[in-house]
Every structure is written in structure tokens, then in C-alpha cells.
Tab-separated table of C-alpha atoms and ligand atoms in Angstrom:
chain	number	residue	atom	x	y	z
K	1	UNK	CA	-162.508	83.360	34.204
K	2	UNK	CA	-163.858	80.809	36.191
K	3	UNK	CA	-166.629	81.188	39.264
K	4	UNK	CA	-164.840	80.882	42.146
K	5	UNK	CA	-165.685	81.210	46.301
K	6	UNK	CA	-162.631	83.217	48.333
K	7	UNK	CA	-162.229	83.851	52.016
K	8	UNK	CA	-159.286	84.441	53.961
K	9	UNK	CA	-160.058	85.848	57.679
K	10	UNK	CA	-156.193	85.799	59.040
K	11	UNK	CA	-155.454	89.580	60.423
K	12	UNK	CA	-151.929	90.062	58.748
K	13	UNK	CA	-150.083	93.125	61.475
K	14	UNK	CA	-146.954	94.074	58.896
K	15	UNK	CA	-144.190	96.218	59.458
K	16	UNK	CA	-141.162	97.130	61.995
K	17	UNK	CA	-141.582	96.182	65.763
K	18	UNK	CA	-145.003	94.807	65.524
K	19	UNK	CA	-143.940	91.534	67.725
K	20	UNK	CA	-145.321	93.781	70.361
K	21	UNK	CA	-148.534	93.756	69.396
K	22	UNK	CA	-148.989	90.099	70.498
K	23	UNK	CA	-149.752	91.279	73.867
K	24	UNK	CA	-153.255	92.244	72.591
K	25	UNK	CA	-153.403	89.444	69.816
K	26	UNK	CA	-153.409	86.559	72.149
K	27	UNK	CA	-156.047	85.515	74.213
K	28	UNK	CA	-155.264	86.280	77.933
K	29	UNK	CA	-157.461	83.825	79.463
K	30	UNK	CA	-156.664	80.771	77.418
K	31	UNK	CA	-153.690	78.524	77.849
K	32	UNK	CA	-151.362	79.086	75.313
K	33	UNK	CA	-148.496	77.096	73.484
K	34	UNK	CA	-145.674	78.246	71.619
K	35	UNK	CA	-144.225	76.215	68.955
K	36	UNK	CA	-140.840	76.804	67.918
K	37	UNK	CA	-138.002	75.704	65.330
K	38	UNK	CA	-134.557	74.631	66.074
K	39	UNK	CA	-133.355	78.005	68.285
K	40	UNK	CA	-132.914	80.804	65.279
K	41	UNK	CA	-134.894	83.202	67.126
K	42	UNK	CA	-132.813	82.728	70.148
K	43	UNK	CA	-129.764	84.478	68.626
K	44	UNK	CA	-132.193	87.379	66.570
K	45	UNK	CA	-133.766	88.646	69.169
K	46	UNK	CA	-137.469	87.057	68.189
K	47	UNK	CA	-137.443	85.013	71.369
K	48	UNK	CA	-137.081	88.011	73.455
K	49	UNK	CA	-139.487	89.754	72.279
K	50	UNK	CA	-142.308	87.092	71.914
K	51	UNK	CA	-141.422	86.847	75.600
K	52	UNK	CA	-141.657	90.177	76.593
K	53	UNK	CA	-145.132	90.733	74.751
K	54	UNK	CA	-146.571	87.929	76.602
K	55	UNK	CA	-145.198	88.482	79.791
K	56	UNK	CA	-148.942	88.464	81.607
K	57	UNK	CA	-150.159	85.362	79.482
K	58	UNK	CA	-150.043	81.706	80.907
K	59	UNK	CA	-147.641	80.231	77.818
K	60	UNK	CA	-145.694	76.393	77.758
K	61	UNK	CA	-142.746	76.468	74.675
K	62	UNK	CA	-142.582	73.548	72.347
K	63	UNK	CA	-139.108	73.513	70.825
K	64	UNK	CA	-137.452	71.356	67.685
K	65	UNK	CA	-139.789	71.625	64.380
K	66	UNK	CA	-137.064	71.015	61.937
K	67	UNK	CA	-137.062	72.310	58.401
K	68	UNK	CA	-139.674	69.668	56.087
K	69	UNK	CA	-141.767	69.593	59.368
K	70	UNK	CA	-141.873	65.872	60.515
K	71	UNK	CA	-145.432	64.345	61.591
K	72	UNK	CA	-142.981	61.976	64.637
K	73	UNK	CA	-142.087	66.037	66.159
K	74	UNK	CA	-145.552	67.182	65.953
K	75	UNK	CA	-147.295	64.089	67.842
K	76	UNK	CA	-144.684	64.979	70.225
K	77	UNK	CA	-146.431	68.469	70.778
K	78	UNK	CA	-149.810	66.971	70.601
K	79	UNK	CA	-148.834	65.115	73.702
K	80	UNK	CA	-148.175	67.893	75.512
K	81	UNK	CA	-151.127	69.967	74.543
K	82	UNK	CA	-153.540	67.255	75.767
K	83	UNK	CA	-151.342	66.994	79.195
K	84	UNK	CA	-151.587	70.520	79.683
K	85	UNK	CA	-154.671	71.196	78.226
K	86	UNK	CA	-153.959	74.151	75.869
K	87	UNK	CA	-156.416	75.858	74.138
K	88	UNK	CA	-154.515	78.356	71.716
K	89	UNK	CA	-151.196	77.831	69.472
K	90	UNK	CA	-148.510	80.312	68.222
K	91	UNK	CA	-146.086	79.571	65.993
K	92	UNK	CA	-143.049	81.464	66.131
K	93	UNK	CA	-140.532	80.889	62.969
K	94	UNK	CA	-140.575	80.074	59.374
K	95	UNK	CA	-142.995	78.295	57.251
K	96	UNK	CA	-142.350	74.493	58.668
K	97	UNK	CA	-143.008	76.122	62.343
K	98	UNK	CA	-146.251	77.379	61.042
K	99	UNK	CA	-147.483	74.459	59.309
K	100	UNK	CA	-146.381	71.859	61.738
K	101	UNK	CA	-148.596	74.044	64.013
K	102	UNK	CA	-151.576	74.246	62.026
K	103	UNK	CA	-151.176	69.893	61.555
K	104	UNK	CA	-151.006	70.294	65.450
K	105	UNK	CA	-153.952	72.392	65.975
K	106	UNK	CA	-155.793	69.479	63.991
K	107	UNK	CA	-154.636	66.821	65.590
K	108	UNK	CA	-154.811	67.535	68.652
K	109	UNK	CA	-158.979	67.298	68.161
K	110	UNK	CA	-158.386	64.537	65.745
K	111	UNK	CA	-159.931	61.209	66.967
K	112	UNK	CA	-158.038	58.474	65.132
K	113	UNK	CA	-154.859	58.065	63.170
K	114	UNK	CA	-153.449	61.908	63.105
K	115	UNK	CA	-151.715	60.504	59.298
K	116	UNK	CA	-154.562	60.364	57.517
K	117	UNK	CA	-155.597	64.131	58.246
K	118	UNK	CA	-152.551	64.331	55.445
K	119	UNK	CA	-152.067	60.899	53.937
K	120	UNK	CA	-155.811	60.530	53.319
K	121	UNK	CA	-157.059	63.967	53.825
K	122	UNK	CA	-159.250	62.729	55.780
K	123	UNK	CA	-161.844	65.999	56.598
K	124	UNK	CA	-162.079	67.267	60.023
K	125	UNK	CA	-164.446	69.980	61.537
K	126	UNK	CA	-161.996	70.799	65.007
K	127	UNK	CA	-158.902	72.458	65.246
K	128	UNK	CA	-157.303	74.419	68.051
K	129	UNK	CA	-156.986	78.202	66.557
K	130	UNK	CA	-153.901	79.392	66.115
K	131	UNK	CA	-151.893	82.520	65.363
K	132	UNK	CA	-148.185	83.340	63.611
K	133	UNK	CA	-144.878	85.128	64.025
K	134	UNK	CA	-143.996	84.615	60.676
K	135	UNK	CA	-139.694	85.023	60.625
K	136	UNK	CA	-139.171	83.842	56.224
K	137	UNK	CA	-140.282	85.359	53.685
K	138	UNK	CA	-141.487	81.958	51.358
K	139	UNK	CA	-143.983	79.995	51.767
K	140	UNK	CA	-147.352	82.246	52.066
K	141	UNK	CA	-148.268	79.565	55.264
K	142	UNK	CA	-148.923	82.845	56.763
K	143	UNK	CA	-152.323	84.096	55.394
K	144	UNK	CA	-153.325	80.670	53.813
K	145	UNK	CA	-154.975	77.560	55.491
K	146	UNK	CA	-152.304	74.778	53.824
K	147	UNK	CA	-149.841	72.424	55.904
K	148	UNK	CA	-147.115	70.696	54.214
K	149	UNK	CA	-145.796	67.759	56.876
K	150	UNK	CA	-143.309	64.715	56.272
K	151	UNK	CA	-143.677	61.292	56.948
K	152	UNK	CA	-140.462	60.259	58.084
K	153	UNK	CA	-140.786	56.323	58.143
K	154	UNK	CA	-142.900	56.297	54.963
K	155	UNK	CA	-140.982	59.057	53.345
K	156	UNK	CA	-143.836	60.668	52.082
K	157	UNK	CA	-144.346	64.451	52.076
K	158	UNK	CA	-147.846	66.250	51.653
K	159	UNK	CA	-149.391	68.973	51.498
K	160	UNK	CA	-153.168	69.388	52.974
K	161	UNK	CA	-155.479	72.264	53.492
K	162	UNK	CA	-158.807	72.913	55.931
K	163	UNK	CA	-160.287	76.279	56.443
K	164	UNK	CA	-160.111	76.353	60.466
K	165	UNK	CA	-156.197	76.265	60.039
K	166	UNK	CA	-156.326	79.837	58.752
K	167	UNK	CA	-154.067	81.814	61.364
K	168	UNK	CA	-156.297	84.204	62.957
K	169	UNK	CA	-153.195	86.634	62.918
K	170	UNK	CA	-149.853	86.863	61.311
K	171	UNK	CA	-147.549	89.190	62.450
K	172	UNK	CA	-144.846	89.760	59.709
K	173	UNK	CA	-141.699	92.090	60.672
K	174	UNK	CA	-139.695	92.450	57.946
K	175	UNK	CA	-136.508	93.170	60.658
K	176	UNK	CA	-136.666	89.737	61.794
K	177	UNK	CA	-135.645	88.663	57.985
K	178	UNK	CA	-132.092	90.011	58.324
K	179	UNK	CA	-130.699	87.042	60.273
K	180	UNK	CA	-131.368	85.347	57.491
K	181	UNK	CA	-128.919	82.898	55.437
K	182	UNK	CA	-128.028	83.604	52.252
K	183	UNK	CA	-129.756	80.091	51.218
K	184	UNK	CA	-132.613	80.441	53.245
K	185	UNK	CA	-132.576	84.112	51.614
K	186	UNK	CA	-132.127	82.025	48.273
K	187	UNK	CA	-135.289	79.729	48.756
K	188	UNK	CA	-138.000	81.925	49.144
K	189	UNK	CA	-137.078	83.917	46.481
K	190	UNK	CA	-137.173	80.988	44.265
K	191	UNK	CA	-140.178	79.835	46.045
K	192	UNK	CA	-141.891	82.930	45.962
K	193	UNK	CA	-141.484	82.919	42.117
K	194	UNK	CA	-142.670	79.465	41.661
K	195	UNK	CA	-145.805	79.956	43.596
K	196	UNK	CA	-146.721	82.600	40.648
K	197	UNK	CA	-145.678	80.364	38.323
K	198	UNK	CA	-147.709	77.224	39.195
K	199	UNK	CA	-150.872	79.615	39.609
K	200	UNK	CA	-150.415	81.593	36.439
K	201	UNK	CA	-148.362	79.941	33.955
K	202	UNK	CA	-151.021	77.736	32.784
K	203	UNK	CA	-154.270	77.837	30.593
K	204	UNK	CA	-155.344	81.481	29.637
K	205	UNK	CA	-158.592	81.948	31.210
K	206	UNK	CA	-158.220	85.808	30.346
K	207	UNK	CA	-157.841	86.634	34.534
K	208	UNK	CA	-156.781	90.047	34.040
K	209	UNK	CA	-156.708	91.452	37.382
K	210	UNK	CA	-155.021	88.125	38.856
K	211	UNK	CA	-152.157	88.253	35.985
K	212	UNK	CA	-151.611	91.378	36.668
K	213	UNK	CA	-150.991	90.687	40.618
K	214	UNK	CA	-148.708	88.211	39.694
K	215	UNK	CA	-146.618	90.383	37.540
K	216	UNK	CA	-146.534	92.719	40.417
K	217	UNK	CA	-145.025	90.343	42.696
K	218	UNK	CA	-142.897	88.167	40.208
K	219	UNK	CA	-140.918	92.279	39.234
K	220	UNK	CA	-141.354	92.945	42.835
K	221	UNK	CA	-138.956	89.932	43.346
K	222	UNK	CA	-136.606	90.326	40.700
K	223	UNK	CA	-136.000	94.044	41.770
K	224	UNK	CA	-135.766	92.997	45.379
K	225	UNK	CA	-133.877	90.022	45.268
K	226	UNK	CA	-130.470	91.393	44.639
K	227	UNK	CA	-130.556	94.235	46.825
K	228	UNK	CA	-131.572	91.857	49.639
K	229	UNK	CA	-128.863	89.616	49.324
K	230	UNK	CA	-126.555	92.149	48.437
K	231	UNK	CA	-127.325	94.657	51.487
K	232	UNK	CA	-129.705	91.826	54.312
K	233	UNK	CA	-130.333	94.712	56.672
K	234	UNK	CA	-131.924	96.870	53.483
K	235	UNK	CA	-135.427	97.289	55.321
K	236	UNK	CA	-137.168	98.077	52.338
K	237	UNK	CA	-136.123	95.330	49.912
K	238	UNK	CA	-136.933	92.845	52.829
K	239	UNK	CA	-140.426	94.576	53.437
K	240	UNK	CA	-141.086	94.025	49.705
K	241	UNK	CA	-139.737	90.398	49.904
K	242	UNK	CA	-142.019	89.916	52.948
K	243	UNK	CA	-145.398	91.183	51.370
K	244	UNK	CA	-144.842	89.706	47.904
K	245	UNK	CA	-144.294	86.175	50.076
K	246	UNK	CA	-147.399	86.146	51.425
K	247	UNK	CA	-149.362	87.656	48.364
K	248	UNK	CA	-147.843	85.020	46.260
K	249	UNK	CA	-150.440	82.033	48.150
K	250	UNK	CA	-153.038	83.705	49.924
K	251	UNK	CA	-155.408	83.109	46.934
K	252	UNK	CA	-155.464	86.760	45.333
K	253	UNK	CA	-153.476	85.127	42.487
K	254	UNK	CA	-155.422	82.045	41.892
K	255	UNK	CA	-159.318	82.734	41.962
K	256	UNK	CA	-161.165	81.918	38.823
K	257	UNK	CA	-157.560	80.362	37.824
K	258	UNK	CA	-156.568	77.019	36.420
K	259	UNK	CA	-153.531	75.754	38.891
K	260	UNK	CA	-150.451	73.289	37.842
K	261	UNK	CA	-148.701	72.623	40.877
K	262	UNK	CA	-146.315	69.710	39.516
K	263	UNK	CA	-143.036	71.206	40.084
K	264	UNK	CA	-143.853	71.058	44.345
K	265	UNK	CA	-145.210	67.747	43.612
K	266	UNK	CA	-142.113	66.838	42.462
K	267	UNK	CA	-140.296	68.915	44.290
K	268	UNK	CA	-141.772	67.095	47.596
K	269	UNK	CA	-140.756	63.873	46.950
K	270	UNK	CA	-137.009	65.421	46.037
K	271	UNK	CA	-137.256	66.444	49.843
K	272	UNK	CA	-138.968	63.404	51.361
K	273	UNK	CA	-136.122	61.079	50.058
K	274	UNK	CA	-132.955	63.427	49.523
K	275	UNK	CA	-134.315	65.862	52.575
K	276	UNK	CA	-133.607	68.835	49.524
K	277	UNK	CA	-134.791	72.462	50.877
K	278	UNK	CA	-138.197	73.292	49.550
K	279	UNK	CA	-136.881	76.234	47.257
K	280	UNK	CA	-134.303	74.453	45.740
K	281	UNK	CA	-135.880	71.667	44.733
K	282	UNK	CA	-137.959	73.727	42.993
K	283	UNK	CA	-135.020	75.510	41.544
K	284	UNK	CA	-134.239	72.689	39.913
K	285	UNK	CA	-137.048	71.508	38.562
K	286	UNK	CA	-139.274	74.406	37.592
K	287	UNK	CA	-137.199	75.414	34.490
K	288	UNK	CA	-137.367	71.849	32.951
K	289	UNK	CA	-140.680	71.119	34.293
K	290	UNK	CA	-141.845	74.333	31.753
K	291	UNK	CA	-139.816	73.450	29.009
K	292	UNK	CA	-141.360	70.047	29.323
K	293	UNK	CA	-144.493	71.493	29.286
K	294	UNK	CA	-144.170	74.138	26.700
K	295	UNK	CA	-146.855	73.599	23.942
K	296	UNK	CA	-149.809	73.800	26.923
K	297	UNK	CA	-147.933	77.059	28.738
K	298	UNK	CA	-146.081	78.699	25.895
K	299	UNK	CA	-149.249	82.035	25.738
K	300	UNK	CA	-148.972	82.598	29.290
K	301	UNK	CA	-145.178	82.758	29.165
K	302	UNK	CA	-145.206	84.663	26.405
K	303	UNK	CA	-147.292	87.082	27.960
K	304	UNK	CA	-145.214	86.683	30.823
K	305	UNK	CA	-141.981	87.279	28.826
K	306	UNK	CA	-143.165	90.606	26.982
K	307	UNK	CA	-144.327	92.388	30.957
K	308	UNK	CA	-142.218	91.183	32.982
K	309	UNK	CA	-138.289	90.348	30.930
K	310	UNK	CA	-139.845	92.997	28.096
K	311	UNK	CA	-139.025	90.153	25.642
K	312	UNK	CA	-140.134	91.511	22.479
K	313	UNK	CA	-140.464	88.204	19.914
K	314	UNK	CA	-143.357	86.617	18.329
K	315	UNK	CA	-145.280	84.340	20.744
K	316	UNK	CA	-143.022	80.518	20.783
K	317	UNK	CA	-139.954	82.839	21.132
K	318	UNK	CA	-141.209	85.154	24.050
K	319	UNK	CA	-142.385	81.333	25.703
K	320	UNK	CA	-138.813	80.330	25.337
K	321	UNK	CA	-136.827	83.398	26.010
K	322	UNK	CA	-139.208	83.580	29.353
K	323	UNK	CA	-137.903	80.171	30.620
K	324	UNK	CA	-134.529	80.837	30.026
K	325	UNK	CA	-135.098	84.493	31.943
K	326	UNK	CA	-136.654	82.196	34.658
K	327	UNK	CA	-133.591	79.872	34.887
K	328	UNK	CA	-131.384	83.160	34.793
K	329	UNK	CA	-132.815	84.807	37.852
K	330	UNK	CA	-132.982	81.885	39.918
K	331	UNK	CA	-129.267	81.588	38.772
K	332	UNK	CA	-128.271	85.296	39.770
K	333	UNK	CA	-129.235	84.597	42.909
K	334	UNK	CA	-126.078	81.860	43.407
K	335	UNK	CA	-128.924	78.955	43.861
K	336	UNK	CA	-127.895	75.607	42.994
K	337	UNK	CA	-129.959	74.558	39.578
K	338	UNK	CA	-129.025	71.108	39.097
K	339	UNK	CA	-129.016	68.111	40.402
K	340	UNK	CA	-125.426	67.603	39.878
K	341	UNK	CA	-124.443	71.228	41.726
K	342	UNK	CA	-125.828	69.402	44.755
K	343	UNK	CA	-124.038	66.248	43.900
K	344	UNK	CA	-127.012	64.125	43.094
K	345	UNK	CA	-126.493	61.881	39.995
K	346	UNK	CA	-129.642	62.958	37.623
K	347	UNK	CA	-130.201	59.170	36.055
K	348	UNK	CA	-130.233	57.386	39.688
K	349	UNK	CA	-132.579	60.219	41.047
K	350	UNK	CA	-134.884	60.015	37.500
K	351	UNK	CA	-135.327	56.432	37.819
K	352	UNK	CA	-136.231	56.514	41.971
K	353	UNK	CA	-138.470	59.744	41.866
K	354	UNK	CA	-140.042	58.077	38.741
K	355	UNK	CA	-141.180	54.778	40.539
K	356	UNK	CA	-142.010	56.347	43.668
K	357	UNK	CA	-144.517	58.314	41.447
K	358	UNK	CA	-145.995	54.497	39.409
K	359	UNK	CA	-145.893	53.127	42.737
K	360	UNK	CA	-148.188	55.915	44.239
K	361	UNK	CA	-149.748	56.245	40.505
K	362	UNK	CA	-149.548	60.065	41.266
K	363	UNK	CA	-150.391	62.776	38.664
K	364	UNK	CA	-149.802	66.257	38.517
K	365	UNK	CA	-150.151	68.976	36.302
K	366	UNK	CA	-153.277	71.435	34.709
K	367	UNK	CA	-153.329	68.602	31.887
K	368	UNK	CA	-152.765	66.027	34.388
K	369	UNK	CA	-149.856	64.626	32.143
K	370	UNK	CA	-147.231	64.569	34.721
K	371	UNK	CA	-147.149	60.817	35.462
K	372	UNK	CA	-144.054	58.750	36.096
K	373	UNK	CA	-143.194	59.116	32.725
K	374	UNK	CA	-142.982	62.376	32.687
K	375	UNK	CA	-141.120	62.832	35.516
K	376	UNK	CA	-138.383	60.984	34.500
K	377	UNK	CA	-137.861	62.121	31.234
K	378	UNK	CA	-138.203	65.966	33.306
K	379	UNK	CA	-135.347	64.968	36.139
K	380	UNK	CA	-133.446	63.634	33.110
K	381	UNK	CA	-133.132	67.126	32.199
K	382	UNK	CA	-131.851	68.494	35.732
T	1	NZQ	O1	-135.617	76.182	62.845
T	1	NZQ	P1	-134.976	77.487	63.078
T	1	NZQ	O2	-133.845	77.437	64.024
T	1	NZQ	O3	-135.967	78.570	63.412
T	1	NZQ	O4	-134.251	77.914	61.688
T	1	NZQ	C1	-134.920	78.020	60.454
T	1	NZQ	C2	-134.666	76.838	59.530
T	1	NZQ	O5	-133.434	76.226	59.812
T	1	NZQ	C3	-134.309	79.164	59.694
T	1	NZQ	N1	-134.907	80.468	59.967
T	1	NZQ	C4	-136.215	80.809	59.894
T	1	NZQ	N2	-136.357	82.132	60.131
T	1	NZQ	C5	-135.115	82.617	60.394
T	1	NZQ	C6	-134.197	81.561	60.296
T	1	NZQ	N3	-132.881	81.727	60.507
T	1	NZQ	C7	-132.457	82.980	60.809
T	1	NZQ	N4	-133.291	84.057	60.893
T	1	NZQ	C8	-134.620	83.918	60.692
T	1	NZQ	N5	-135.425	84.968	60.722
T	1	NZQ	O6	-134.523	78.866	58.327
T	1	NZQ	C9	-134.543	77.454	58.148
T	1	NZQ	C10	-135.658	77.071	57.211
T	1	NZQ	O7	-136.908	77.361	57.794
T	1	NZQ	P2	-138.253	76.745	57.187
T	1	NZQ	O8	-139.363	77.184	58.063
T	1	NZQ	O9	-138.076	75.288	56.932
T	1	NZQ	O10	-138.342	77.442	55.753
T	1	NZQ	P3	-139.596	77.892	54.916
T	1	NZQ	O11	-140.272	79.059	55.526
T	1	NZQ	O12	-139.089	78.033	53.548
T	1	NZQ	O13	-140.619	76.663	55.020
T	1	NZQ	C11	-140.447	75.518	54.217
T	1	NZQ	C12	-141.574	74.522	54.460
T	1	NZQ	O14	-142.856	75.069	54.072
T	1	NZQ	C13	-143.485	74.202	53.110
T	1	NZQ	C14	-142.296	73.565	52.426
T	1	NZQ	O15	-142.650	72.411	51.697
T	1	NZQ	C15	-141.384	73.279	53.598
T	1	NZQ	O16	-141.791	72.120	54.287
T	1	NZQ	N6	-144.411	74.957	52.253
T	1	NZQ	C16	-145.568	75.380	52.826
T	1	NZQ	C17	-146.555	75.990	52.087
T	1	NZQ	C18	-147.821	76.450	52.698
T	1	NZQ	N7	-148.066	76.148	53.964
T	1	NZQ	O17	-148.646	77.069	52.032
T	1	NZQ	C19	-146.426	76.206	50.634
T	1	NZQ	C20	-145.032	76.040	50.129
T	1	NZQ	O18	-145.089	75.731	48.756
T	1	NZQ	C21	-144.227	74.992	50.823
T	1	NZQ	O19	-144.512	73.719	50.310
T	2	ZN	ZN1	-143.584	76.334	47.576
């Protein structure tokens, strides 16, 4: 295993009707602004109750993060936070709510270009603090300190991470997951199971206690999955969906670890230039993207194959068998996986993603031998 250095300080509040608890959550003597998506929690109820919580607190609303969070909405909001002087931000929504906030709560103290705090991670040491209504299970945004934001003129999409962007609270209410749609239902399941993936399937470091976590959460999903998309208002298959979200990438998975990473990294530019949800484009190109890789992952999936699909084969078979099981369950869950299901034409998208990746000479993967090559000969596959 190797040394590693772990905090995370966000207070997670989990369970049914804990919106209320905002009242005591956020400050009441500090101007507060909350950021919103494009109007789901208007029709669930989420609105109303954010509302009703902070009834005696001096709150503006910023409306219209869209899904891929877009750097052009957020300045928007950073306007109006240095017009009315704000001092704390909740989020209210899914994971591109949250992590167009926490790029918010940087740049609003940001002097100079607000970009580079993602394009050239340019380090900063202010941040507005923040807290979370967290309304999709997915991403993990809610107990980690990462932003993901799009660059809509440059078509770029990034991820980038800073320790004050840690949400001081999430509240996570599994009821407010059964409005869901069945795709948005869809992608964080996938996503949930690719966030294990990236962290564990890679080198074997012997990381007992962290495998082990992710096996929890990767048969936590598979059990879960089909009952929640089967039965949405099933409390208990959401609650589990929920938790193993935000376990998944709040770091209990990946201390001491060796990370991969390449299928968001490909995955992100799928969404920068085709606008592709996050989960599905990594629905697509997980299963290649670890066939492709096979001879550096094939003991972890193996491992993976025998305790969690109960594959029982000698250790190239159980590596195989496990990808295939991967490709399955994303499959059950009526997920597009290929580029053609979505009516993208695999040799046009191969040859685009490739050269955006030369042009940008980016590189991705535990052996760092995801280049443009590699990517291309991967989409080829999708
Ligand atoms: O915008 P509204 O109207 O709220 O609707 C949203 C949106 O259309 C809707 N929705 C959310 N909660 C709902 C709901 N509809 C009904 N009932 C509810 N309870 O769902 C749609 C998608 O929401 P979005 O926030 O975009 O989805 P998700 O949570 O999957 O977030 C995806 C973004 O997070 C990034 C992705 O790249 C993508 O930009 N990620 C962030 C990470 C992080 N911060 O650590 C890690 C991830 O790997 C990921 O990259
Ligand atoms: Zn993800």
C-alpha cells in the first residue's frame, strides 16, 4: 500500500426528511445564495422545502446550471454574488449544481482569469464555503472537493480539485431520488460503478481494506440497481444507491491506491463535443477501455470477477469473464453501450476524439499509455 494523507471535513445529514435540517445548517447571519439547475426541484417538492427550512435566512436564488455545468452560466452567478455581496453558497440539485457551485465559490475570490482555476489549475487559497442538497445519486461531488466545468467556446471539459471546496454539509434524502428519470437513474449507476473501477481496477498494491469497500459498493449496486428502476419509490434500494454514490469518491476507496481515470478522460471530451451524459459516456467506453487495457488490469479483475460475479476460472479467464459481467450489468440496466445506439458513427468520432487528444498531447491511464493512439484504436471498438 502506498503512504497516503486523507481528510474529508463535509458533515454528510442522510436519510428521509432531513431537508429540514438546513434551518440549523446554514449560517443565519450571512448572506446566502442558492444555486439551482434547470427547475427539477420545482415539480418534486425540493424547492419547497429548501424554502420552508430557510424561511428566517436572508437567501437570493440563482437559477439555470445545465447538465455538463458551463463556466459562461457560472460567471453569470459570480456577477451576482459580488453585486450582492454573498458570503455563503448552497447548491440545491445534482452533481453539475454542486460543482458549478464549488467553481463559483472559487471564483468569486479569484483575481484574474476565472478559466485557468480549471484550464490551468491554477492554485487558489479563497473560496466562499459552501454547503449541498444533493438530489442524484452519481457523482460523489457531495463529500469530495472536485469540480468538473465545461468550456463552451473552447469545448473543453475538466475536472479540478482544491480542499476549501469541500461542502461543509451535504444533506442526502434518498426521497428526493424518486423523481428521477430512468436515464438519469441509468447514469449514476453506471457512474457509480466506474468510479470503483478507475480507483481499483488497476495495479495490485495489496489494499485490502479499500478492495474490500469497493466490492461492497460495486454488489451494493448490482443488487440495487434493478429494484430501483424496477420499483423508483423503493426507499431502501434508493438509500443504498444514495450512500454507495457518495462512498464511491469520497476517498475511502482510493488511499494508498494507484488511480486510472482514462475512461472520464475520455469520457469528457465525448461530452464537451457531442454534449453525451456523463454516465453514458462512460458506458461506452469503460468496457473497451479494460479490454484495451487487459494485460496491466487482468489480477485486479480477476479478483474482482471471483467476489463480486463469483467467476470461478483461472486468473486471464476470471479478467475476461469480469469485463464481459461489467458490459452485462451496465446493459441490464437498458443503457445505451455504443456509439452507434446513440447514433454516433464510431470511425468519425475515433478519428476527432483522437486528434483532440495529439492536439492537447493528453495522457491518461495508471501506465500513462492512453495517448491519441490509444484512444482511437479504444473508440474503434465502441
Ligand atoms: O437541472 P435540473 O432541472 O435540476 O435537472 C437535472 C438534470 O437535468 C436532473 N435531476 C437532478 N436531480 C433530480 C433531477 N430530476 C428529477 N429529480 C431529481 N431528484 O437530472 C439531470 C442531470 O443532472 P446532473 O447534475 O447533470 O447529473 P449528475 O449528478 O450525474 O452530474 C453530472 C456532472 O458531474 C460531473 C460530470 O462530469 C457531469 O458534469 N462529475 C463530477 C464529479 C465530482 N465532482 O467529483 C465526478 C464525476 O466523475 C463526474 O465527472
Ligand atoms: Zn464519473
Amino acid at each position: 500500500m502506498n503512504n497516503f494523507n486523507f481528510i474529508c471535513p463535509t458533515r454528510v445529514i442522510f436519510g428521509s426528511d432531513t431537508i429540514q435540517n438546513l434551518s440549523n445548517l446554514v449560517p443565519i447571519n450571512l448572506k446566502i445564495l442558492v444555486i439551482f439547475g434547470g427547475g427539477s426541484v420545482r415539480k418534486n417538492g425540493i424547492y419547497e422545502q429548501v424554502k420552508n427550512a430557510l424561511n428566517k435566512h436572508n437567501i437570493s436564488e440563482f437559477w439555470g446550471i445545465e447538465p455538463n455545468p458551463k463556466l459562461e452560466t457560472c460567471l453569470k452567478a459570480v456577477n451576482l454574488i459580488k453585486r450582492e455581496s454573498i458570503d455563503f453558497l448552497l447548491s440545491v440539485g445534482g452533481g453539475s449544481v454542486l460543482d458549478a457551485t464549488k467553481f463559483i465559490a472559487a471564483a468569486a475570490k479569484f483575481d484574474g482569469d476565472p478559466w485557468d482555476i480549471v484550464g490551468k489549475r491554477v492554485y487558489f487559497d479563497k473560496a466562499l464555503p459552501l454547503g449541498c442538497v444533493m438530489s442524484l445519486p452519481a457523482t460523489g461531488s457531495e463529500m469530495n472537493c472536485v469540480s468538473v466545468i465545461s468550456n463552451d467556446s473552447l469545448k473543453i471539459k475538466r475536472s479540478f480539485r482544491n480542499e476549501l471546496l469541500y461542502p461543509k454539509f451535504s444533506i442526502i434524502d434518498p426521497k428526493t431520488t424518486f423523481s428521477l428519470p430512468l436515464a438519469q437513474i441509468q447514469n449514476g449507476i453506471v457512474d457509480t460503478f466506474v468510479h470503483i473501477l478507475e480507483q481499483y481496477a488497476t495495479v495490485d498494491l495489496n489494499t485490502s481494506v479499500q478492495d474490500g469497500f469497493c466490492f461492497s459498493v460495486l454488489k451494493t449496486v448490482i443488487k440495487n440497481a434493478k429494484i430501483a428502476i424496477n420499483d423508483p419509490q423503493n426507499y431502501d434500494a434508493r438509500a443504498n444507491l444514495c450512500w454507495a454514490a457518495t462512498c464511491a469518491l469520497n476517498g475511502w476507496c482510493n488511499v494508498g491506491c494507484i488511480v486510472d481515470w482514462s475512461s472520464h478522460a475520455i469520457g469528457h471530451e465525448l461530452s464537451a463535443v457531442y454534449g453525451l451524459d456523463h454516465g453514458l459516456s462512460l458506458a461506452i467506453v469503460t468496457p473497451r477501455l479494460l479490454r484495451y487495457n487487459l494485460k496491466f488490469k487482468k489480477a485486479k479483475l480477476a479478483k474482482m470477477g471471483r467476489e463480486v460475479f463469483e467467476l470461478n476460472a483461472d486468473e486471464l479467464s476470471a479478467a475476461k469473464g469480469c469485463i464481459d459481467e461489467i458490459e452485462s450489468f451496465f446493459k441490464s440496466t437498458g443503457i445505451a453501450t455504443t456509439l452507434a445506439q446513440i447514433g454516433l458513427e464510431k470511425n468519425s468520432v475515433a478519428n476527432l476524439i483522437s486528434e483532440r487528444f495529439k492536439q492537447r498531447n493528453l495522457i491518461a491511464g495508471e501506465h500513462e499509455n492512453i495517448d491519441y493512439k490509444a484512444v482511437k484504436q479504444i473508440l474503434l471498438e465502441c
